GROMACS .gro file of C-alpha atoms in nm:
model
  345
    1MET     CA    1  -0.004  -0.045   0.017
    2SER     CA    2   0.166   0.336  -0.120
    3ALA     CA    3   0.164   0.655   0.171
    4GLU     CA    4  -0.130   0.903   0.159
    5VAL     CA    5   0.015   1.229   0.189
    6GLN     CA    6  -0.201   1.560   0.298
    7HIS     CA    7  -0.055   1.922   0.358
    8GLU     CA    8  -0.270   2.220   0.438
    9LEU     CA    9  -0.116   2.590   0.467
   10VAL     CA   10  -0.390   2.833   0.610
   11ILE     CA   11  -0.358   3.232   0.616
   12PRO     CA   12  -0.566   3.372   0.855
   13ALA     CA   13  -0.548   3.772   0.891
   14THR     CA   14  -0.743   3.967   1.187
   15ILE     CA   15  -0.800   4.313   1.299
   16GLN     CA   16  -0.887   4.274   1.666
   17TYR     CA   17  -1.046   4.561   1.873
   18GLU     CA   18  -1.030   4.520   2.260
   19SER     CA   19  -1.204   4.768   2.553
   20ASN     CA   20  -0.979   4.673   2.827
   21SER     CA   21  -0.726   4.383   2.742
   22ALA     CA   22  -0.514   4.478   3.061
   23PHE     CA   23  -0.833   4.428   3.248
   24LEU     CA   24  -0.812   4.744   3.416
   25SER     CA   25  -1.054   4.828   3.666
   26ASP     CA   26  -0.984   5.237   3.674
   27ASN     CA   27  -0.902   5.392   3.299
   28ALA     CA   28  -0.957   5.162   3.109
   29THR     CA   29  -0.752   5.130   2.790
   30SER     CA   30  -0.853   5.013   2.455
   31VAL     CA   31  -0.634   4.840   2.192
   32TYR     CA   32  -0.658   4.769   1.851
   33LYS     CA   33  -0.442   4.432   1.701
   34LYS     CA   34  -0.300   4.308   1.367
   35ILE     CA   35  -0.261   3.933   1.372
   36LEU     CA   36  -0.128   3.771   1.092
   37THR     CA   37  -0.121   3.325   1.203
   38PRO     CA   38   0.020   3.083   0.954
   39HIS     CA   39  -0.079   2.709   1.025
   40PHE     CA   40   0.059   2.405   0.847
   41ILE     CA   41  -0.054   2.034   0.896
   42SER     CA   42   0.082   1.830   0.785
   43SER     CA   43   0.044   1.439   0.767
   44ILE     CA   44   0.134   1.095   0.579
   45ARG     CA   45  -0.056   0.751   0.618
   46ASP     CA   46   0.022   0.440   0.514
   47GLU     CA   47  -0.110   0.087   0.605
   48ARG     CA   48  -0.004   0.058   0.976
   49ASN     CA   49   0.184   0.424   1.047
   50LEU     CA   50   0.041   0.782   1.094
   51TRP     CA   51   0.282   1.067   1.126
   52THR     CA   52   0.179   1.396   1.159
   53ALA     CA   53   0.290   1.764   1.232
   54ASP     CA   54   0.199   2.100   1.311
   55PHE     CA   55   0.342   2.413   1.245
   56SER     CA   56   0.177   2.753   1.303
   57TYR     CA   57   0.345   3.151   1.407
   58HIS     CA   58   0.099   3.371   1.553
   59ILE     CA   59   0.232   3.715   1.471
   60GLU     CA   60   0.029   4.047   1.707
   61ARG     CA   61   0.117   4.390   1.647
   62SER     CA   62  -0.055   4.633   1.927
   63SER     CA   63  -0.171   5.001   1.890
   64ASP     CA   64  -0.068   5.033   2.259
   65THR     CA   65   0.238   4.856   2.339
   66ASN     CA   66   0.231   5.010   2.705
   67ILE     CA   67  -0.120   4.769   2.699
   68SER     CA   68  -0.098   4.477   2.461
   69GLU     CA   69   0.278   4.367   2.387
   70ASP     CA   70   0.385   4.230   2.045
   71ARG     CA   71   0.407   3.876   1.973
   72ASN     CA   72   0.583   3.649   1.800
   73ASP     CA   73   0.453   3.273   1.957
   74PRO     CA   74   0.496   2.982   1.762
   75ALA     CA   75   0.372   2.656   1.782
   76VAL     CA   76   0.515   2.301   1.710
   77GLU     CA   77   0.356   1.965   1.728
   78LEU     CA   78   0.482   1.652   1.596
   79GLY     CA   79   0.285   1.291   1.598
   80TRP     CA   80   0.347   0.962   1.543
   81VAL     CA   81   0.042   0.621   1.558
   82HIS     CA   82   0.206   0.300   1.513
   83GLU     CA   83  -0.171  -0.001   1.496
   84PHE     CA   84  -0.137  -0.348   1.564
   85GLU     CA   85  -0.396  -0.584   1.457
   86THR     CA   86  -0.446  -0.583   1.867
   87GLY     CA   87  -0.394  -0.231   1.977
   88ASN     CA   88  -0.170   0.080   1.925
   89LEU     CA   89   0.119   0.280   2.007
   90SER     CA   90   0.147   0.644   1.969
   91LEU     CA   91   0.422   0.920   2.030
   92ASN     CA   92   0.338   1.314   2.030
   93LEU     CA   93   0.616   1.613   2.087
   94ARG     CA   94   0.488   2.001   2.151
   95HIS     CA   95   0.621   2.317   2.177
   96GLU     CA   96   0.438   2.639   2.240
   97GLU     CA   97   0.470   2.971   2.332
   98GLY     CA   98   0.186   3.247   2.449
   99SER     CA   99   0.041   3.546   2.603
  100THR     CA  100  -0.002   3.446   2.979
  101ARG     CA  101  -0.297   3.638   2.981
  102GLU     CA  102  -0.462   3.371   2.754
  103THR     CA  103  -0.284   3.025   2.837
  104GLU     CA  104  -0.305   3.034   3.209
  105LEU     CA  105  -0.704   3.103   3.140
  106ASN     CA  106  -0.798   2.701   3.195
  107ASP     CA  107  -0.449   2.605   3.404
  108THR     CA  108  -0.427   2.877   3.650
  109GLY     CA  109  -0.747   3.127   3.607
  110PHE     CA  110  -0.739   3.529   3.545
  111ILE     CA  111  -0.381   3.668   3.486
  112SER     CA  112  -0.367   4.068   3.362
  113VAL     CA  113  -0.024   4.129   3.301
  114ASP     CA  114   0.124   4.001   2.958
  115GLY     CA  115   0.365   3.809   3.016
  116THR     CA  116   0.475   3.464   2.867
  117ARG     CA  117   0.472   3.101   2.866
  118LYS     CA  118   0.690   2.824   2.697
  119SER     CA  119   0.531   2.464   2.742
  120LYS     CA  120   0.737   2.116   2.604
  121SER     CA  121   0.533   1.882   2.657
  122ALA     CA  122   0.607   1.462   2.557
  123SER     CA  123   0.400   1.176   2.595
  124ILE     CA  124   0.347   0.824   2.494
  125SER     CA  125   0.064   0.622   2.488
  126TRP     CA  126   0.016   0.255   2.458
  127LEU     CA  127  -0.321   0.101   2.396
  128LYS     CA  128  -0.402  -0.344   2.396
  129ASN     CA  129  -0.712  -0.447   2.292
  130LEU     CA  130  -0.710  -0.781   2.553
  131SER     CA  131  -1.044  -0.905   2.402
  132GLU     CA  132  -1.393  -0.808   2.253
  133VAL     CA  133  -1.452  -0.648   2.574
  134PHE     CA  134  -1.182  -0.589   2.762
  135SER     CA  135  -0.918  -0.351   2.665
  136PHE     CA  136  -0.584  -0.190   2.864
  137GLY     CA  137  -0.392   0.143   2.792
  138LEU     CA  138  -0.119   0.291   2.941
  139ASN     CA  139  -0.022   0.713   2.912
  140GLY     CA  140   0.299   0.844   3.019
  141SER     CA  141   0.401   1.227   2.986
  142GLY     CA  142   0.661   1.513   3.090
  143THR     CA  143   0.597   1.859   3.066
  144GLU     CA  144   0.843   2.192   3.152
  145THR     CA  145   0.690   2.425   3.155
  146THR     CA  146   0.863   2.838   3.199
  147TYR     CA  147   0.786   3.157   3.276
  148GLN     CA  148   0.879   3.564   3.065
  149ASN     CA  149   0.791   3.872   3.225
  150ILE     CA  150   0.545   3.786   3.569
  151ASP     CA  151   0.596   3.641   3.891
  152LEU     CA  152   0.516   3.234   3.776
  153ILE     CA  153   0.684   2.948   3.867
  154ASP     CA  154   0.901   2.794   3.634
  155TYR     CA  155   0.760   2.409   3.656
  156THR     CA  156   0.844   2.036   3.542
  157THR     CA  157   0.586   1.773   3.540
  158ARG     CA  158   0.606   1.409   3.536
  159ALA     CA  159   0.291   1.180   3.504
  160LEU     CA  160   0.182   0.830   3.495
  161THR     CA  161  -0.196   0.700   3.396
  162ALA     CA  162  -0.328   0.277   3.376
  163ARG     CA  163  -0.690   0.246   3.211
  164MET     CA  164  -0.856  -0.050   3.224
  165ASN     CA  165  -1.221  -0.025   2.958
  166TYR     CA  166  -1.433  -0.259   2.966
  167ARG     CA  167  -1.764  -0.239   2.684
  168THR     CA  168  -2.046  -0.377   2.826
  169THR     CA  169  -2.288  -0.335   2.535
  170GLU     CA  170  -2.233  -0.160   2.223
  171THR     CA  171  -2.357   0.109   2.356
  172LEU     CA  172  -2.164   0.150   2.670
  173LEU     CA  173  -1.865   0.156   2.809
  174ILE     CA  174  -1.684   0.134   3.194
  175PHE     CA  175  -1.303   0.231   3.308
  176LEU     CA  176  -1.141   0.281   3.555
  177GLU     CA  177  -0.820   0.516   3.544
  178ALA     CA  178  -0.529   0.537   3.817
  179GLY     CA  179  -0.225   0.737   3.796
  180LYS     CA  180   0.039   0.990   3.968
  181THR     CA  181   0.164   1.305   3.891
  182ARG     CA  182   0.495   1.517   4.027
  183TYR     CA  183   0.514   1.824   4.055
  184GLU     CA  184   0.857   2.004   4.069
  185SER     CA  185   0.961   2.373   4.032
  186ILE     CA  186   1.280   2.419   3.857
  187ASP     CA  187   1.440   2.624   4.116
  188ASN     CA  188   1.410   2.261   4.336
  189GLN     CA  189   1.204   2.449   4.580
  190GLU     CA  190   0.877   2.290   4.564
  191ARG     CA  191   0.722   1.958   4.489
  192SER     CA  192   0.454   1.820   4.514
  193ASP     CA  193   0.245   1.418   4.419
  194SER     CA  194  -0.090   1.398   4.311
  195LYS     CA  195  -0.214   1.058   4.312
  196GLN     CA  196  -0.554   1.029   4.122
  197MET     CA  197  -0.868   0.697   4.096
  198ASN     CA  198  -1.128   0.768   3.868
  199ILE     CA  199  -1.457   0.588   3.742
  200GLY     CA  200  -1.643   0.660   3.454
  201SER     CA  201  -1.857   0.528   3.196
  202GLN     CA  202  -1.950   0.638   2.815
  203LEU     CA  203  -2.277   0.620   2.750
  204ASP     CA  204  -2.429   0.618   2.297
  205ILE     CA  205  -2.738   0.724   2.409
  206SER     CA  206  -2.799   0.744   1.961
  207ASP     CA  207  -2.677   0.782   1.702
  208ASN     CA  208  -2.575   1.171   1.742
  209THR     CA  209  -2.592   1.206   2.154
  210VAL     CA  210  -2.258   1.072   2.352
  211ALA     CA  211  -2.254   1.116   2.750
  212ILE     CA  212  -1.926   1.102   2.933
  213LEU     CA  213  -1.935   1.048   3.292
  214SER     CA  214  -1.616   1.031   3.543
  215ILE     CA  215  -1.590   1.035   3.921
  216GLY     CA  216  -1.326   1.019   4.169
  217VAL     CA  217  -1.097   1.116   4.394
  218SER     CA  218  -0.718   1.315   4.439
  219GLU     CA  219  -0.441   1.283   4.742
  220THR     CA  220  -0.248   1.576   4.697
  221GLU     CA  221   0.151   1.564   4.912
  222ASN     CA  222   0.377   1.834   4.978
  223LEU     CA  223   0.597   1.988   5.210
  224ASP     CA  224   0.283   2.134   5.356
  225GLY     CA  225   0.131   1.795   5.411
  226GLU     CA  226  -0.149   1.621   5.300
  227GLY     CA  227  -0.430   1.670   5.099
  228ARG     CA  228  -0.750   1.499   4.950
  229GLU     CA  229  -0.984   1.615   4.693
  230ASN     CA  230  -1.298   1.481   4.495
  231GLN     CA  231  -1.266   1.558   4.130
  232GLY     CA  232  -1.523   1.449   3.783
  233SER     CA  233  -1.638   1.575   3.488
  234PHE     CA  234  -2.001   1.528   3.309
  235THR     CA  235  -1.978   1.597   2.893
  236LEU     CA  236  -2.237   1.575   2.693
  237ASN     CA  237  -2.234   1.606   2.298
  238PHE     CA  238  -2.460   1.635   2.036
  239GLU     CA  239  -2.452   1.645   1.623
  240GLU     CA  240  -2.730   1.620   1.380
  241ASP     CA  241  -2.708   1.752   1.032
  242ARG     CA  242  -2.767   2.136   1.105
  243ILE     CA  243  -2.680   2.148   1.440
  244GLU     CA  244  -2.428   2.045   1.714
  245TYR     CA  245  -2.328   2.080   2.105
  246SER     CA  246  -2.157   2.000   2.390
  247PHE     CA  247  -2.094   2.111   2.738
  248THR     CA  248  -1.889   1.961   3.021
  249LEU     CA  249  -1.862   1.992   3.392
  250SER     CA  250  -1.599   1.975   3.582
  251ARG     CA  251  -1.333   1.966   3.921
  252THR     CA  252  -1.011   1.932   3.802
  253ILE     CA  253  -0.660   1.920   4.041
  254SER     CA  254  -0.425   2.041   3.846
  255PRO     CA  255  -0.022   2.205   3.759
  256SER     CA  256   0.010   2.597   3.800
  257GLY     CA  257   0.211   2.876   3.735
  258PRO     CA  258   0.153   3.003   4.110
  259GLY     CA  259   0.292   2.622   4.286
  260GLY     CA  260   0.184   2.262   4.291
  261PHE     CA  261  -0.171   2.209   4.245
  262SER     CA  262  -0.443   2.454   4.175
  263LYS     CA  263  -0.844   2.335   4.231
  264ALA     CA  264  -1.103   2.448   3.959
  265ASP     CA  265  -1.467   2.435   3.885
  266GLN     CA  266  -1.534   2.448   3.458
  267PHE     CA  267  -1.834   2.500   3.252
  268ILE     CA  268  -1.772   2.491   2.906
  269GLY     CA  269  -2.027   2.506   2.658
  270ASN     CA  270  -2.067   2.565   2.242
  271ALA     CA  271  -2.322   2.467   1.988
  272VAL     CA  272  -2.239   2.564   1.585
  273TYR     CA  273  -2.565   2.571   1.428
  274ALA     CA  274  -2.562   2.601   1.008
  275VAL     CA  275  -2.741   2.830   0.905
  276ASP     CA  276  -2.669   2.696   0.542
  277GLU     CA  277  -2.388   2.519   0.337
  278ILE     CA  278  -2.164   2.763   0.328
  279SER     CA  279  -2.216   2.960   0.627
  280ASN     CA  280  -2.235   2.844   1.055
  281ILE     CA  281  -2.338   3.076   1.376
  282GLY     CA  282  -2.125   3.001   1.698
  283PHE     CA  283  -2.161   2.978   2.055
  284GLU     CA  284  -1.965   2.990   2.409
  285LEU     CA  285  -2.013   2.965   2.733
  286ASN     CA  286  -1.670   2.964   2.971
  287TYR     CA  287  -1.698   2.979   3.345
  288ARG     CA  288  -1.458   2.901   3.541
  289LYS     CA  289  -1.375   2.900   3.913
  290ASN     CA  290  -1.070   2.885   4.082
  291PHE     CA  291  -1.034   2.820   4.494
  292ASP     CA  292  -0.633   2.889   4.506
  293ILE     CA  293  -0.629   3.238   4.383
  294ASP     CA  294  -0.818   3.484   4.595
  295GLU     CA  295  -1.114   3.263   4.445
  296ASN     CA  296  -1.089   3.376   4.087
  297LYS     CA  297  -1.386   3.392   3.899
  298THR     CA  298  -1.364   3.428   3.504
  299ARG     CA  299  -1.689   3.423   3.254
  300ILE     CA  300  -1.662   3.425   2.856
  301VAL     CA  301  -1.911   3.509   2.656
  302SER     CA  302  -1.837   3.488   2.276
  303ILE     CA  303  -2.044   3.463   1.960
  304ASN     CA  304  -1.962   3.413   1.559
  305TYR     CA  305  -2.034   3.438   1.243
  306ASN     CA  306  -1.839   3.198   0.955
  307HIS     CA  307  -1.876   3.208   0.560
  308GLU     CA  308  -1.743   3.060   0.357
  309LEU     CA  309  -1.615   3.281   0.036
  310GLY     CA  310  -1.508   2.997  -0.237
  311GLU     CA  311  -1.303   2.682  -0.236
  312GLN     CA  312  -0.973   2.887  -0.002
  313TRP     CA  313  -1.145   3.204   0.121
  314ASN     CA  314  -1.335   3.227   0.436
  315PHE     CA  315  -1.458   3.526   0.628
  316THR     CA  316  -1.530   3.522   1.031
  317ILE     CA  317  -1.627   3.789   1.289
  318THR     CA  318  -1.627   3.746   1.653
  319GLY     CA  319  -1.771   3.911   1.927
  320SER     CA  320  -1.660   3.818   2.302
  321ARG     CA  321  -1.702   3.938   2.665
  322SER     CA  322  -1.509   3.847   2.977
  323GLU     CA  323  -1.555   3.911   3.247
  324ALA     CA  324  -1.255   3.848   3.548
  325GLU     CA  325  -1.344   3.916   3.986
  326SER     CA  326  -1.185   3.786   4.262
  327ASN     CA  327  -1.270   3.765   4.653
  328ILE     CA  328  -1.038   4.111   4.714
  329SER     CA  329  -1.182   4.303   4.322
  330ASP     CA  330  -1.498   4.392   4.160
  331VAL     CA  331  -1.614   4.223   3.809
  332ILE     CA  332  -1.385   4.340   3.561
  333SER     CA  333  -1.476   4.306   3.177
  334ASN     CA  334  -1.316   4.346   2.831
  335ASP     CA  335  -1.484   4.319   2.533
  336ILE     CA  336  -1.352   4.178   2.232
  337LEU     CA  337  -1.422   4.262   1.808
  338SER     CA  338  -1.235   4.059   1.554
  339ILE     CA  339  -1.270   4.039   1.187
  340SER     CA  340  -1.077   3.799   1.026
  341MET     CA  341  -1.042   3.679   0.656
  342SER     CA  342  -0.785   3.355   0.620
  343TYR     CA  343  -0.633   3.151   0.261
  344THR     CA  344  -0.640   2.793   0.262
  345ILE     CA  345  -0.341   2.621  -0.038
   0.00000   0.00000   0.00000
């Protein structure tokens, strides 16, 4: 079998307005941004293997660099998947850079300082089908996260997770996960271990509706002692001819820039409605509460309209509102309007 090769280059150009990019409580200052993000994707597939490469470069120029810095942020991801008769083996390498105002939102909560986070990661996964109904998997990963121009802690993590799957019927899968993650600050001043156990299920409610439930506990040990927290998530995905939506409600215990493991509750919901064959409208809602940083809360609501102008051209307009608050500050907001044109080769 000859290899199948695919390549794609997408070049989006964006003009963006932000009413309060720095999230200032007083004297909010607006900025305009010009953004260019070329994105190249390549894949090679043969009978047993899939190689993938993903490269992007985010170029951003601000009308006021005192409020929002100019940015040049690369992202590179390389992957390989090998299929066996009874399972698969995969490797993944990634390097990415970005503004801490965006990158920390999912790991730490709201950060107003426009610093830079650099993240390197490597992971390996193995899955073995033990029988028609049982399968077993292992996943190991390592990351290195560093910061520039912001007072956050550089750290590394190493994680190992084992998972057993049991398919009771064609529509119901039950799984059990156990894992351990070690967090270490690069200056060796802090170290934490988190042991996690989860049990869950995936239910195909219908041909277009899937529900995934996971509940468990996380036990954390560091220099200050030990702690135990409940964790879990519930996800519902629905897809039909013209509409698709999903939402996830979760409590997570994860590594964070301020140090150690951070506990957070989060809700993410999104929906896409196809107006016709070339246009769609999208909506997203994101709410997050971090318990370890003054009970930091963030809310993001966005809506976008996307229209294909031909086989290669695409037009998108997006409006969003972000709000942040904590028990030591009032609500601060930032409104964003962006207009983008992209060309695909």
